[in-house]
XYZ file of N, CA and C in Angstrom:
597
model
N -9.487 -7.331 25.014
C -9.661 -6.986 23.620
C -8.532 -6.127 23.114
N -8.039 -5.171 23.938
C -6.882 -4.395 23.517
C -5.722 -5.293 23.259
N -5.442 -6.234 24.038
C -4.306 -7.081 23.861
C -4.425 -7.908 22.557
N -5.683 -8.419 22.317
C -5.911 -9.225 21.137
C -5.592 -8.281 19.874
N -6.069 -7.070 19.928
C -5.911 -6.111 18.797
C -4.322 -5.836 18.560
N -3.628 -5.714 19.701
C -2.139 -5.482 19.516
C -1.454 -6.775 18.848
N -1.923 -7.946 19.368
C -1.352 -9.149 18.912
C -1.670 -9.410 17.376
N -2.848 -9.048 16.982
C -3.345 -9.173 15.650
C -2.598 -8.204 14.687
N -2.369 -6.997 15.228
C -1.757 -5.953 14.455
C -0.185 -6.434 14.249
N 0.427 -7.050 15.253
C 1.799 -7.485 15.073
C 1.908 -8.575 14.087
N 0.874 -9.537 14.136
C 0.864 -10.580 13.138
C 0.668 -10.028 11.637
N -0.199 -9.116 11.480
C -0.368 -8.523 10.252
C 0.915 -7.795 9.658
N 1.613 -7.048 10.596
C 2.886 -6.350 10.200
C 3.913 -7.452 9.899
N 4.005 -8.540 10.649
C 4.940 -9.574 10.276
C 4.657 -10.187 8.947
N 3.364 -10.453 8.516
C 3.069 -10.876 7.271
C 3.631 -9.881 6.132
N 3.448 -8.563 6.432
C 3.971 -7.606 5.558
C 5.380 -7.679 5.341
N 6.143 -7.857 6.511
C 7.613 -7.980 6.456
C 8.062 -9.128 5.549
N 7.410 -10.237 5.791
C 7.820 -11.493 4.999
C 7.460 -11.221 3.461
N 6.375 -10.625 3.243
C 6.100 -10.416 1.845
C 7.064 -9.346 1.201
N 7.450 -8.323 1.927
C 8.372 -7.295 1.400
C 9.770 -8.019 1.220
N 10.157 -8.789 2.174
C 11.446 -9.419 2.038
C 11.700 -10.456 0.965
N 10.603 -11.203 0.779
C 10.725 -12.413 -0.226
C 9.887 -12.210 -1.494
N 9.360 -11.013 -1.741
C 8.484 -10.844 -2.862
C 9.160 -11.180 -4.186
N 10.397 -10.833 -4.338
C 11.125 -11.170 -5.627
C 11.320 -12.689 -5.811
N 11.450 -13.359 -4.722
C 11.474 -14.860 -4.781
C 10.174 -15.388 -5.142
N 9.122 -14.855 -4.582
C 7.705 -15.407 -4.747
C 7.090 -15.032 -6.071
N 7.396 -13.850 -6.635
C 6.673 -13.400 -7.786
C 6.635 -14.357 -8.957
N 7.744 -14.979 -9.363
C 7.709 -15.916 -10.524
C 6.861 -17.184 -10.331
N 6.515 -17.528 -9.111
C 5.982 -18.711 -8.796
C 4.434 -18.628 -9.114
N 3.893 -19.749 -9.667
C 2.585 -19.790 -10.190
C 1.516 -19.524 -9.155
N 1.830 -19.922 -7.867
C 0.778 -19.723 -6.826
C 0.752 -18.356 -6.195
N 1.646 -17.451 -6.640
C 1.801 -16.185 -6.010
C 0.514 -15.291 -6.216
N -0.111 -15.401 -7.411
C -1.267 -14.572 -7.675
C -2.446 -14.952 -6.644
N -2.568 -16.238 -6.302
C -3.513 -16.698 -5.204
C -3.148 -16.142 -3.890
N -1.877 -16.195 -3.669
C -1.301 -15.685 -2.368
C -1.576 -14.152 -2.242
N -1.448 -13.389 -3.312
C -1.760 -12.021 -3.315
C -3.216 -11.835 -2.907
N -4.114 -12.527 -3.504
C -5.525 -12.426 -3.049
C -5.782 -12.779 -1.736
N -5.131 -13.912 -1.164
C -5.350 -14.268 0.172
C -4.765 -13.235 1.189
N -3.611 -12.679 0.951
C -3.026 -11.610 1.811
C -3.948 -10.402 1.823
N -4.450 -10.055 0.686
C -5.253 -8.841 0.627
C -6.654 -9.154 1.382
N -7.109 -10.447 1.383
C -8.354 -10.737 2.166
C -8.055 -10.602 3.542
N -6.893 -10.939 4.094
C -6.472 -10.734 5.448
C -6.594 -9.357 5.806
N -6.031 -8.427 4.932
C -6.008 -6.952 5.173
C -7.456 -6.433 5.163
N -8.240 -6.984 4.227
C -9.647 -6.461 4.190
C -10.384 -6.882 5.466
N -10.186 -8.104 6.009
C -10.831 -8.557 7.180
C -10.585 -7.751 8.360
N -9.420 -7.070 8.304
C -9.034 -6.177 9.448
C -9.963 -5.072 9.648
N -10.752 -4.684 8.631
C -11.713 -3.529 8.646
C -12.929 -3.833 9.389
N -13.204 -5.126 9.720
C -14.421 -5.431 10.322
C -14.256 -5.680 11.811
N -12.996 -5.433 12.410
C -12.834 -5.684 13.778
C -13.140 -4.579 14.758
N -13.264 -3.364 14.181
C -13.686 -2.210 14.991
C -12.527 -1.542 15.847
N -11.342 -2.049 15.649
C -10.203 -1.532 16.289
C -9.431 -0.675 15.325
N -9.186 0.560 15.558
C -8.531 1.501 14.597
C -7.063 0.958 14.214
N -6.281 0.461 15.256
C -4.959 0.169 14.907
C -4.923 -1.108 14.021
N -5.886 -1.989 14.228
C -5.928 -3.220 13.404
C -6.369 -2.834 11.946
N -7.324 -1.821 11.820
C -7.797 -1.315 10.607
C -6.610 -0.701 9.839
N -5.852 0.147 10.519
C -4.699 0.727 9.908
C -3.731 -0.345 9.364
N -3.483 -1.435 10.227
C -2.449 -2.401 9.824
C -3.003 -3.204 8.587
N -4.356 -3.350 8.575
C -4.922 -4.025 7.293
C -4.713 -3.142 6.032
N -5.052 -1.989 6.179
C -4.943 -0.997 4.979
C -3.541 -0.928 4.614
N -2.622 -0.879 5.526
C -1.219 -0.826 5.167
C -0.782 -1.994 4.502
N -1.212 -3.218 4.935
C -0.897 -4.525 4.273
C -1.365 -4.574 2.849
N -2.613 -4.171 2.583
C -3.036 -4.093 1.222
C -2.247 -3.090 0.362
N -2.015 -1.928 0.841
C -1.136 -0.970 0.104
C 0.278 -1.550 -0.198
N 0.815 -2.283 0.782
C 2.051 -2.905 0.571
C 2.062 -3.945 -0.504
N 0.931 -4.771 -0.578
C 0.786 -5.798 -1.563
C 0.716 -5.101 -3.025
N -0.015 -3.978 -3.073
C -0.108 -3.338 -4.412
C 1.216 -2.789 -4.771
N 1.992 -2.178 -3.849
C 3.284 -1.706 -4.191
C 4.218 -2.754 -4.560
N 4.244 -3.976 -3.848
C 5.133 -4.964 -4.132
C 4.874 -5.564 -5.522
N 3.533 -5.607 -5.983
C 3.159 -6.090 -7.276
C 3.425 -5.115 -8.426
N 3.571 -3.746 -8.188
C 3.802 -2.849 -9.269
C 5.318 -2.869 -9.668
N 5.467 -2.451 -10.906
C 6.876 -2.592 -11.397
C 7.878 -1.544 -10.621
N 7.359 -0.460 -10.104
C 8.208 0.398 -9.420
C 8.736 -0.078 -8.108
N 8.181 -1.059 -7.607
C 8.568 -1.606 -6.276
C 8.013 -0.864 -5.139
N 8.391 -1.282 -3.925
C 7.965 -0.700 -2.734
C 8.531 0.696 -2.566
N 7.697 1.730 -2.408
C 8.216 3.110 -2.471
C 7.718 3.959 -1.344
N 7.195 3.294 -0.295
C 6.765 4.212 0.885
C 7.830 4.340 1.953
N 7.874 5.501 2.627
C 8.812 5.667 3.578
C 8.603 4.585 4.761
N 9.763 4.027 5.177
C 9.670 3.002 6.205
C 9.519 1.590 5.588
N 9.146 1.533 4.343
C 9.030 0.175 3.679
C 10.231 0.032 2.731
N 10.697 1.054 2.144
C 11.685 0.816 0.993
C 12.904 1.619 1.215
N 12.904 2.738 2.026
C 14.051 3.500 1.965
C 15.037 3.136 3.125
N 16.215 2.917 2.845
C 17.151 2.538 3.901
C 18.420 3.315 3.664
N 18.647 4.207 4.707
C 19.855 4.944 4.637
C 21.082 4.048 4.958
N 22.149 4.079 4.327
C 23.330 3.362 4.657
C 24.067 4.209 5.717
N 23.884 3.845 7.000
C 24.428 4.577 8.108
C 25.495 3.790 8.843
N 26.441 4.449 9.431
C 27.423 3.733 10.165
C 27.993 4.579 11.217
N 28.333 4.087 12.366
C 28.896 4.896 13.446
C 30.410 5.116 13.184
N 30.940 6.325 13.093
C 32.178 6.724 12.865
C 32.650 7.602 13.996
N 33.617 7.139 14.786
C 34.132 7.981 15.928
C 32.973 8.457 16.793
N 32.026 7.560 17.019
C 30.926 7.891 17.983
C 29.829 8.640 17.421
N 29.913 8.987 15.997
C 28.853 9.758 15.376
C 28.179 8.926 14.280
N 26.859 9.042 14.223
C 26.191 8.284 13.146
C 26.290 9.161 11.831
N 26.831 8.450 10.873
C 27.074 9.221 9.511
C 26.553 8.327 8.382
N 26.099 9.065 7.305
C 25.760 8.338 6.081
C 27.042 8.049 5.307
N 26.908 6.734 4.769
C 28.142 6.349 4.092
C 27.597 5.845 2.631
N 28.490 5.779 1.689
C 28.320 5.322 0.347
C 28.010 6.355 -0.550
N 27.757 6.023 -1.820
C 27.605 7.086 -2.918
C 26.145 7.420 -3.005
N 25.939 8.610 -3.630
C 24.601 9.058 -3.870
C 23.920 9.492 -2.609
N 22.640 9.338 -2.666
C 21.824 9.708 -1.463
C 21.651 8.670 -0.409
N 22.366 7.466 -0.625
C 22.265 6.451 0.461
C 21.002 5.773 0.524
N 20.074 5.923 -0.552
C 18.799 5.317 -0.542
C 18.780 4.070 -1.395
N 18.256 3.003 -0.778
C 18.071 1.822 -1.656
C 16.676 1.629 -1.859
N 16.291 1.472 -3.094
C 14.821 1.218 -3.449
C 14.733 -0.244 -4.049
N 13.785 -0.945 -3.478
C 13.604 -2.338 -3.882
C 12.643 -2.224 -5.126
N 13.159 -2.613 -6.353
C 12.398 -2.580 -7.566
C 11.665 -3.873 -7.766
N 10.433 -3.689 -8.440
C 9.706 -4.716 -8.866
C 10.211 -5.476 -10.125
N 9.614 -6.490 -10.580
C 10.034 -7.184 -11.748
C 8.822 -7.234 -12.721
N 9.269 -7.543 -13.989
C 8.238 -7.584 -15.071
C 7.288 -8.750 -14.852
N 6.234 -8.845 -15.583
C 5.242 -9.971 -15.565
C 4.374 -10.038 -14.418
N 4.288 -9.062 -13.597
C 3.431 -9.134 -12.396
C 2.112 -8.382 -12.598
N 1.647 -8.138 -13.858
C 0.475 -7.408 -14.072
C -0.784 -8.025 -13.462
N -0.922 -9.311 -13.529
C -2.032 -10.002 -13.013
C -1.951 -9.797 -11.422
N -0.815 -9.960 -10.790
C -0.733 -9.823 -9.421
C -1.175 -8.361 -9.077
N -0.728 -7.373 -9.819
C -1.009 -5.975 -9.470
C -2.445 -5.780 -9.568
N -3.157 -6.280 -10.642
C -4.525 -6.093 -10.860
C -5.445 -6.688 -9.664
N -4.969 -7.775 -9.294
C -5.704 -8.432 -8.116
C -5.601 -7.621 -6.924
N -4.380 -7.128 -6.533
C -4.122 -6.378 -5.367
C -4.905 -4.984 -5.547
N -4.803 -4.443 -6.667
C -5.351 -3.148 -6.941
C -6.944 -3.240 -6.713
N -7.554 -4.313 -7.139
C -8.901 -4.573 -6.917
C -9.339 -4.504 -5.418
N -8.473 -5.157 -4.603
C -8.635 -5.188 -3.182
C -8.563 -3.811 -2.690
N -7.555 -2.997 -3.138
C -7.400 -1.704 -2.663
C -8.675 -0.842 -2.856
N -9.269 -1.054 -4.086
C -10.579 -0.265 -4.400
C -11.586 -0.665 -3.302
N -11.648 -2.006 -3.093
C -12.740 -2.445 -2.149
C -12.473 -1.905 -0.741
N -11.325 -1.934 -0.263
C -11.078 -1.480 1.104
C -11.253 0.012 1.224
N -10.889 0.745 0.183
C -10.908 2.262 0.132
C -12.395 2.590 0.303
N -13.306 1.851 -0.191
C -14.756 2.170 -0.130
C -15.282 1.787 1.305
N -14.602 0.974 1.943
C -15.127 0.448 3.216
C -14.553 1.271 4.461
N -13.440 2.049 4.255
C -12.858 2.778 5.362
C -13.653 3.983 5.755
N -13.964 4.113 7.061
C -14.738 5.245 7.528
C -14.014 6.049 8.595
N -13.223 5.311 9.429
C -12.542 5.956 10.534
C -11.528 7.056 10.071
N -11.564 8.236 10.628
C -10.833 9.358 10.191
C -9.216 9.025 10.179
N -8.755 8.424 11.258
C -7.374 8.039 11.355
C -6.934 7.090 10.228
N -7.896 6.170 9.921
C -7.487 5.139 8.843
C -7.589 5.960 7.565
N -8.513 6.805 7.368
C -8.568 7.518 6.090
C -7.294 8.362 5.867
N -6.870 8.950 6.979
C -5.567 9.684 6.772
C -4.346 8.843 6.445
N -4.327 7.609 7.080
C -3.220 6.658 6.653
C -3.434 6.195 5.262
N -4.678 5.962 4.820
C -4.884 5.548 3.471
C -4.556 6.616 2.452
N -4.860 7.914 2.710
C -4.569 8.983 1.836
C -3.015 9.080 1.724
N -2.223 8.905 2.870
C -0.837 8.971 2.880
C -0.286 7.757 1.981
N -0.864 6.564 2.130
C -0.401 5.463 1.390
C -0.654 5.639 -0.098
N -1.797 6.334 -0.531
C -2.145 6.557 -1.885
C -1.059 7.463 -2.472
N -0.541 8.382 -1.688
C 0.537 9.258 -2.115
C 1.729 8.513 -2.486
N 2.160 7.567 -1.588
C 3.276 6.673 -1.817
C 3.052 5.738 -2.968
N 1.831 5.231 -3.114
C 1.456 4.304 -4.239
C 1.598 5.059 -5.496
N 1.222 6.218 -5.576
C 1.308 7.046 -6.859
C 2.864 7.083 -7.229
N 3.650 7.354 -6.267
C 5.148 7.455 -6.512
C 5.626 6.134 -7.165
N 5.171 4.972 -6.700
C 5.679 3.733 -7.233
C 5.034 3.387 -8.574
N 3.916 3.776 -8.871
C 3.145 3.287 -10.025
C 3.052 4.347 -11.223
N 3.527 5.573 -11.026
C 3.392 6.599 -12.049
C 4.131 6.335 -13.318
N 5.232 5.541 -13.233
C 6.076 5.423 -14.378
C 5.596 4.271 -15.308
N 4.826 3.370 -14.741
C 4.357 2.202 -15.634
C 2.862 2.063 -15.570
N 2.346 1.628 -14.432
C 0.917 1.299 -14.403
C 0.061 2.481 -14.599
N 0.406 3.668 -14.081
C -0.449 4.902 -14.302
C -0.043 5.552 -15.566
N 1.230 5.611 -15.950
C 1.615 6.371 -17.196
C 1.033 5.652 -18.463
N 1.059 4.340 -18.521
C 0.559 3.690 -19.698
C -0.941 3.775 -19.794
N -1.609 4.053 -18.738
C -3.071 4.160 -18.784
C -3.808 2.825 -18.723
N -3.333 1.882 -19.512
C -3.961 0.525 -19.595
C -3.003 -0.518 -19.185
N -3.424 -1.379 -18.314
C -2.657 -2.483 -17.859
C -3.475 -3.684 -18.163
N -2.950 -4.769 -18.788
C -3.631 -5.956 -18.998
C -4.068 -6.613 -17.759
N -5.453 -6.648 -17.520
C -5.895 -7.230 -16.307
C -6.287 -8.643 -16.321
N -7.087 -9.131 -15.532
C -7.366 -10.537 -15.496
C -8.249 -10.876 -16.691
N -9.184 -10.056 -17.071
C -10.114 -10.394 -18.109
C -9.996 -9.391 -19.259
N -10.078 -8.072 -18.975
C -10.021 -7.052 -19.946
C -9.079 -6.023 -19.593
N -8.720 -5.142 -20.563
C -7.790 -4.085 -20.251
C -8.559 -3.127 -19.339
N -7.893 -2.486 -18.410
C -8.569 -1.614 -17.548
C -7.732 -0.315 -17.493
N -8.397 0.753 -17.191
C -7.808 2.116 -17.133
C -7.405 2.271 -15.706
N -6.181 2.007 -15.314
C -5.725 2.008 -13.852
C -5.742 3.508 -13.414
N -5.305 4.453 -14.256
C -5.304 5.775 -13.782
C -6.689 6.313 -13.385
N -7.681 5.936 -14.274
C -9.097 6.348 -13.920
C -9.508 5.784 -12.596
N -9.180 4.475 -12.384
C -9.608 3.765 -11.218
C -8.910 4.369 -9.997
N -7.580 4.784 -10.125
C -6.799 5.343 -9.044
C -7.409 6.738 -8.603
N -7.736 7.494 -9.684
C -8.327 8.798 -9.403
C -9.719 8.689 -8.705
N -10.408 7.539 -9.054
C -11.699 7.297 -8.466
C -11.493 7.004 -6.977
N -10.450 6.297 -6.627
C -10.207 5.928 -5.226
C -9.865 7.285 -4.529
N -9.090 8.154 -5.048
C -8.760 9.415 -4.442
C -9.984 10.331 -4.189
N -10.781 10.326 -5.196
C -12.081 11.188 -5.072
C -12.982 10.626 -3.972
N -13.054 9.374 -3.869
C -13.885 8.640 -2.910
C -13.377 8.986 -1.490
N -12.100 8.806 -1.311
C -11.509 9.035 0.002
C -11.591 10.491 0.444
N -11.487 11.409 -0.545
C -11.591 12.828 -0.231
C -13.013 13.195 0.103
N -14.002 12.658 -0.507
C -15.359 12.872 -0.249
C -15.809 12.420 1.118
N -15.347 11.196 1.367
C -15.769 10.595 2.717
C -15.011 11.310 3.794
N -13.759 11.791 3.660
C -13.062 12.472 4.627
C -13.826 13.791 4.801
N -14.443 14.316 3.925
C -15.074 15.616 3.965
C -16.417 15.623 4.674
N -17.057 14.343 4.864
C -18.182 14.246 5.526
C -18.201 14.803 7.009
N -17.061 14.613 7.645
C -16.942 15.122 9.064
C -16.357 16.554 9.031
N -15.846 17.098 7.940
C -15.348 18.427 8.001
C -16.429 19.362 7.771
N -16.322 20.473 8.445
C -17.304 21.573 8.274
C -16.845 22.672 7.372
N -15.651 23.317 7.802
C -15.317 24.584 7.066
C -14.008 24.314 6.428
N -13.095 23.511 7.016
C -11.708 23.354 6.635
C -11.471 21.999 5.975
N -10.523 21.832 5.156
C -10.204 20.501 4.607
C -9.550 19.612 5.755
N -9.872 18.390 5.677
C -9.183 17.437 6.613
C -7.852 17.127 6.125
N -7.039 16.520 6.943
C -5.629 16.152 6.487
C -5.690 15.117 5.351
N -6.740 14.232 5.362
C -6.882 13.229 4.288
C -7.086 14.032 2.974
N -8.008 14.921 2.962
C -8.290 15.744 1.790
C -7.078 16.451 1.297
N -6.329 17.075 2.218
C -5.132 17.808 1.806
C -4.104 16.912 1.178
N -3.976 15.700 1.706
C -3.055 14.735 1.181
C -3.402 14.288 -0.237
N -4.691 13.785 -0.417
C -5.032 13.188 -1.687
C -5.203 14.350 -2.810
N -5.387 15.537 -2.380
C -5.530 16.699 -3.288
C -4.254 17.385 -3.556
N -3.259 17.105 -2.671
C -1.986 17.817 -2.739
C -1.111 17.251 -3.684
Protein backbone atom coordinates (compact mmCIF):
# COMPACT_ATOMS: atom_id res chain seq x y z
CA UNK A 1 0.00 0.00 0.00
CA UNK A 2 2.84 2.40 0.81
CA UNK A 3 4.45 1.79 -2.60
CA UNK A 4 1.11 2.38 -4.33
CA UNK A 5 0.68 5.68 -2.46
CA UNK A 6 4.15 6.84 -3.45
CA UNK A 7 3.57 5.92 -7.11
CA UNK A 8 0.20 7.69 -7.13
CA UNK A 9 1.74 10.78 -5.53
CA UNK A 10 4.47 10.88 -8.21
CA UNK A 11 1.83 10.60 -10.97
CA UNK A 12 -0.18 13.48 -9.45
CA UNK A 13 2.94 15.63 -9.17
CA UNK A 14 3.81 14.82 -12.80
CA UNK A 15 0.35 15.94 -13.90
CA UNK A 16 0.96 19.21 -12.05
CA UNK A 17 4.31 19.71 -13.78
CA UNK A 18 2.75 19.19 -17.23
CA UNK A 19 -0.04 21.64 -16.41
CA UNK A 20 2.38 24.24 -15.07
CA UNK A 21 4.70 23.96 -18.07
CA UNK A 22 2.07 24.02 -20.82
CA UNK A 23 -0.75 26.04 -19.26
CA UNK A 24 -0.22 29.07 -21.52
CA UNK A 25 -0.41 26.78 -24.57
CA UNK A 26 -3.55 25.02 -23.31
CA UNK A 27 -5.54 28.02 -22.00
CA UNK A 28 -6.81 29.34 -25.36
CA UNK A 29 -8.03 25.91 -26.46
CA UNK A 30 -11.76 25.25 -26.13
CA UNK A 31 -11.31 21.93 -24.34
CA UNK A 32 -9.21 23.42 -21.53
CA UNK A 33 -12.17 24.26 -19.26
CA UNK A 34 -13.18 20.57 -19.32
CA UNK A 35 -9.58 19.56 -18.65
CA UNK A 36 -9.50 21.91 -15.64
CA UNK A 37 -12.51 20.10 -14.20
CA UNK A 38 -11.02 16.67 -14.88
CA UNK A 39 -7.67 17.54 -13.32
CA UNK A 40 -9.45 18.93 -10.25
CA UNK A 41 -11.51 15.71 -10.04
CA UNK A 42 -8.25 13.76 -9.91
CA UNK A 43 -7.04 15.99 -7.07
CA UNK A 44 -10.34 15.62 -5.23
CA UNK A 45 -10.24 11.82 -5.59
CA UNK A 46 -6.93 11.80 -3.72
CA UNK A 47 -8.79 12.74 -0.53
CA UNK A 48 -10.59 9.40 -0.38
CA UNK A 49 -7.48 7.22 -0.34
CA UNK A 50 -6.61 7.56 3.34
CA UNK A 51 -2.91 8.24 2.68
CA UNK A 52 -1.74 11.65 3.93
CA UNK A 53 0.94 12.09 1.26
CA UNK A 54 -1.57 11.34 -1.52
CA UNK A 55 -4.10 13.74 0.03
CA UNK A 56 -1.43 16.46 0.15
CA UNK A 57 -0.54 15.83 -3.51
CA UNK A 58 -4.22 16.09 -4.47
CA UNK A 59 -4.75 19.36 -2.59
CA UNK A 60 -1.53 20.78 -4.08
CA UNK A 61 -2.78 19.83 -7.55
CA UNK A 62 -6.10 21.64 -7.10
CA UNK A 63 -4.34 24.71 -5.67
CA UNK A 64 -2.00 24.68 -8.66
CA UNK A 65 -4.92 24.51 -11.10
CA UNK A 66 -6.57 27.52 -9.42
CA UNK A 67 -3.30 29.45 -9.57
CA UNK A 68 -2.66 28.54 -13.20
CA UNK A 69 -6.15 29.77 -14.08
CA UNK A 70 -5.91 33.09 -12.24
CA UNK A 71 -4.54 36.14 -14.01
CA UNK A 72 -1.64 36.52 -11.57
CA UNK A 73 -0.21 33.17 -12.58
CA UNK A 74 1.48 30.55 -10.44
CA UNK A 75 2.84 32.27 -7.36
CA UNK A 76 3.72 29.65 -4.76
CA UNK A 77 7.27 28.90 -3.71
CA UNK A 78 8.64 25.93 -5.58
CA UNK A 79 6.09 26.36 -8.37
CA UNK A 80 6.89 29.71 -9.85
CA UNK A 81 10.02 31.19 -8.41
CA UNK A 82 13.23 30.39 -10.13
CA UNK A 83 16.46 32.05 -9.16
CA UNK A 84 18.87 32.53 -12.01
CA UNK A 85 21.92 30.83 -10.54
CA UNK A 86 25.24 29.99 -12.09
CA UNK A 87 28.45 28.42 -10.83
CA UNK A 88 31.24 31.03 -11.04
CA UNK A 89 34.73 29.98 -9.96
CA UNK A 90 33.31 27.08 -7.96
CA UNK A 91 30.72 29.26 -6.15
CA UNK A 92 26.98 29.27 -6.77
CA UNK A 93 25.99 32.88 -7.49
CA UNK A 94 22.84 34.73 -8.55
CA UNK A 95 23.08 36.26 -12.01
CA UNK A 96 20.92 38.70 -13.97
CA UNK A 97 19.11 41.89 -13.14
CA UNK A 98 16.70 42.54 -10.28
CA UNK A 99 15.94 39.85 -7.77
CA UNK A 100 16.52 36.97 -10.19
CA UNK A 101 12.93 35.84 -9.81
CA UNK A 102 10.87 34.74 -12.77
CA UNK A 103 7.11 34.70 -12.30
CA UNK A 104 4.93 32.90 -14.79
CA UNK A 105 1.96 35.17 -15.48
CA UNK A 106 -1.50 34.10 -16.48
CA UNK A 107 -3.37 35.39 -19.49
CA UNK A 108 -6.73 37.13 -19.95
CA UNK A 109 -9.90 35.27 -20.76
CA UNK A 110 -9.59 32.46 -18.23
CA UNK A 111 -12.40 33.51 -15.86
CA UNK A 112 -14.43 30.40 -16.64
CA UNK A 113 -11.40 28.17 -15.99
CA UNK A 114 -10.71 30.02 -12.75
CA UNK A 115 -14.28 29.65 -11.49
CA UNK A 116 -14.36 25.91 -12.26
CA UNK A 117 -11.09 25.35 -10.40
CA UNK A 118 -12.11 27.63 -7.53
CA UNK A 119 -15.32 25.63 -7.09
CA UNK A 120 -13.27 22.46 -6.68
CA UNK A 121 -11.02 24.21 -4.17
CA UNK A 122 -14.09 25.05 -2.09
CA UNK A 123 -15.23 21.43 -2.20
CA UNK A 124 -11.90 19.91 -1.23
CA UNK A 125 -11.31 22.48 1.50
CA UNK A 126 -14.50 21.23 3.19
CA UNK A 127 -13.38 17.59 2.86
CA UNK A 128 -9.87 17.90 4.35
CA UNK A 129 -9.62 16.63 7.93
CA UNK A 130 -6.02 15.48 8.44
CA UNK A 131 -3.94 18.10 10.28
CA UNK A 132 -0.91 17.83 7.96
CA UNK A 133 -3.16 18.30 4.93
CA UNK A 134 -4.89 21.26 6.61
CA UNK A 135 -1.47 22.81 7.25
CA UNK A 136 -0.50 22.40 3.59
CA UNK A 137 -3.87 23.77 2.47
CA UNK A 138 -3.51 26.85 4.66
CA UNK A 139 -0.03 27.48 3.26
CA UNK A 140 -1.44 27.07 -0.24
CA UNK A 141 -4.25 29.54 0.47
CA UNK A 142 -1.62 32.06 1.51
CA UNK A 143 0.13 31.63 -1.87
CA UNK A 144 -3.19 31.68 -3.71
CA UNK A 145 -4.06 35.02 -2.14
CA UNK A 146 -0.75 36.40 -3.45
CA UNK A 147 -1.67 35.47 -7.01
CA UNK A 148 -5.32 36.46 -6.94
CA UNK A 149 -5.42 39.66 -4.90
CA UNK A 150 -4.75 42.04 -7.82
CA UNK A 151 -7.56 40.79 -10.09
CA UNK A 152 -9.90 38.07 -8.90
CA UNK A 153 -10.06 39.20 -5.26
CA UNK A 154 -9.59 42.94 -5.82
CA UNK A 155 -12.48 43.25 -8.27
CA UNK A 156 -14.78 41.42 -5.92
CA UNK A 157 -16.88 40.00 -8.75
CA UNK A 158 -15.69 37.62 -11.45
CA UNK A 159 -18.00 36.52 -14.24
CA UNK A 160 -18.62 32.89 -13.40
CA UNK A 161 -20.24 30.07 -15.30
CA UNK A 162 -23.82 31.24 -14.69
CA UNK A 163 -23.90 34.29 -12.43
CA UNK A 164 -21.50 36.83 -11.06
CA UNK A 165 -19.98 35.59 -7.83
CA UNK A 166 -18.16 37.31 -5.04
CA UNK A 167 -14.83 35.51 -5.07
CA UNK A 168 -13.44 37.38 -2.07
CA UNK A 169 -16.40 36.33 0.09
CA UNK A 170 -16.00 32.74 -1.02
CA UNK A 171 -12.23 32.87 -0.39
CA UNK A 172 -12.77 34.20 3.13
CA UNK A 173 -15.31 31.42 3.67
CA UNK A 174 -12.66 28.83 2.79
CA UNK A 175 -10.19 30.43 5.23
CA UNK A 176 -12.74 30.52 8.07
CA UNK A 177 -13.72 26.90 7.44
CA UNK A 178 -10.11 25.71 7.45
CA UNK A 179 -9.35 27.67 10.63
CA UNK A 180 -12.42 26.28 12.42
CA UNK A 181 -11.66 22.68 11.48
CA UNK A 182 -8.01 23.08 12.40
CA UNK A 183 -9.17 24.35 15.80
CA UNK A 184 -11.19 21.21 16.59
CA UNK A 185 -8.04 19.39 17.66
CA UNK A 186 -6.48 22.42 19.36
CA UNK A 187 -7.09 22.89 23.04
CA UNK A 188 -5.38 26.07 24.24
CA UNK A 189 -3.12 27.33 21.47
CA UNK A 190 -3.65 28.06 17.80
CA UNK A 191 -2.56 25.36 15.37
CA UNK A 192 -0.12 26.17 12.59
CA UNK A 193 -3.04 26.07 10.10
CA UNK A 194 -4.89 28.70 12.09
CA UNK A 195 -1.80 30.86 12.38
CA UNK A 196 -1.24 30.71 8.62
CA UNK A 197 -4.80 31.52 7.56
CA UNK A 198 -5.19 34.25 10.16
CA UNK A 199 -1.72 35.75 9.64
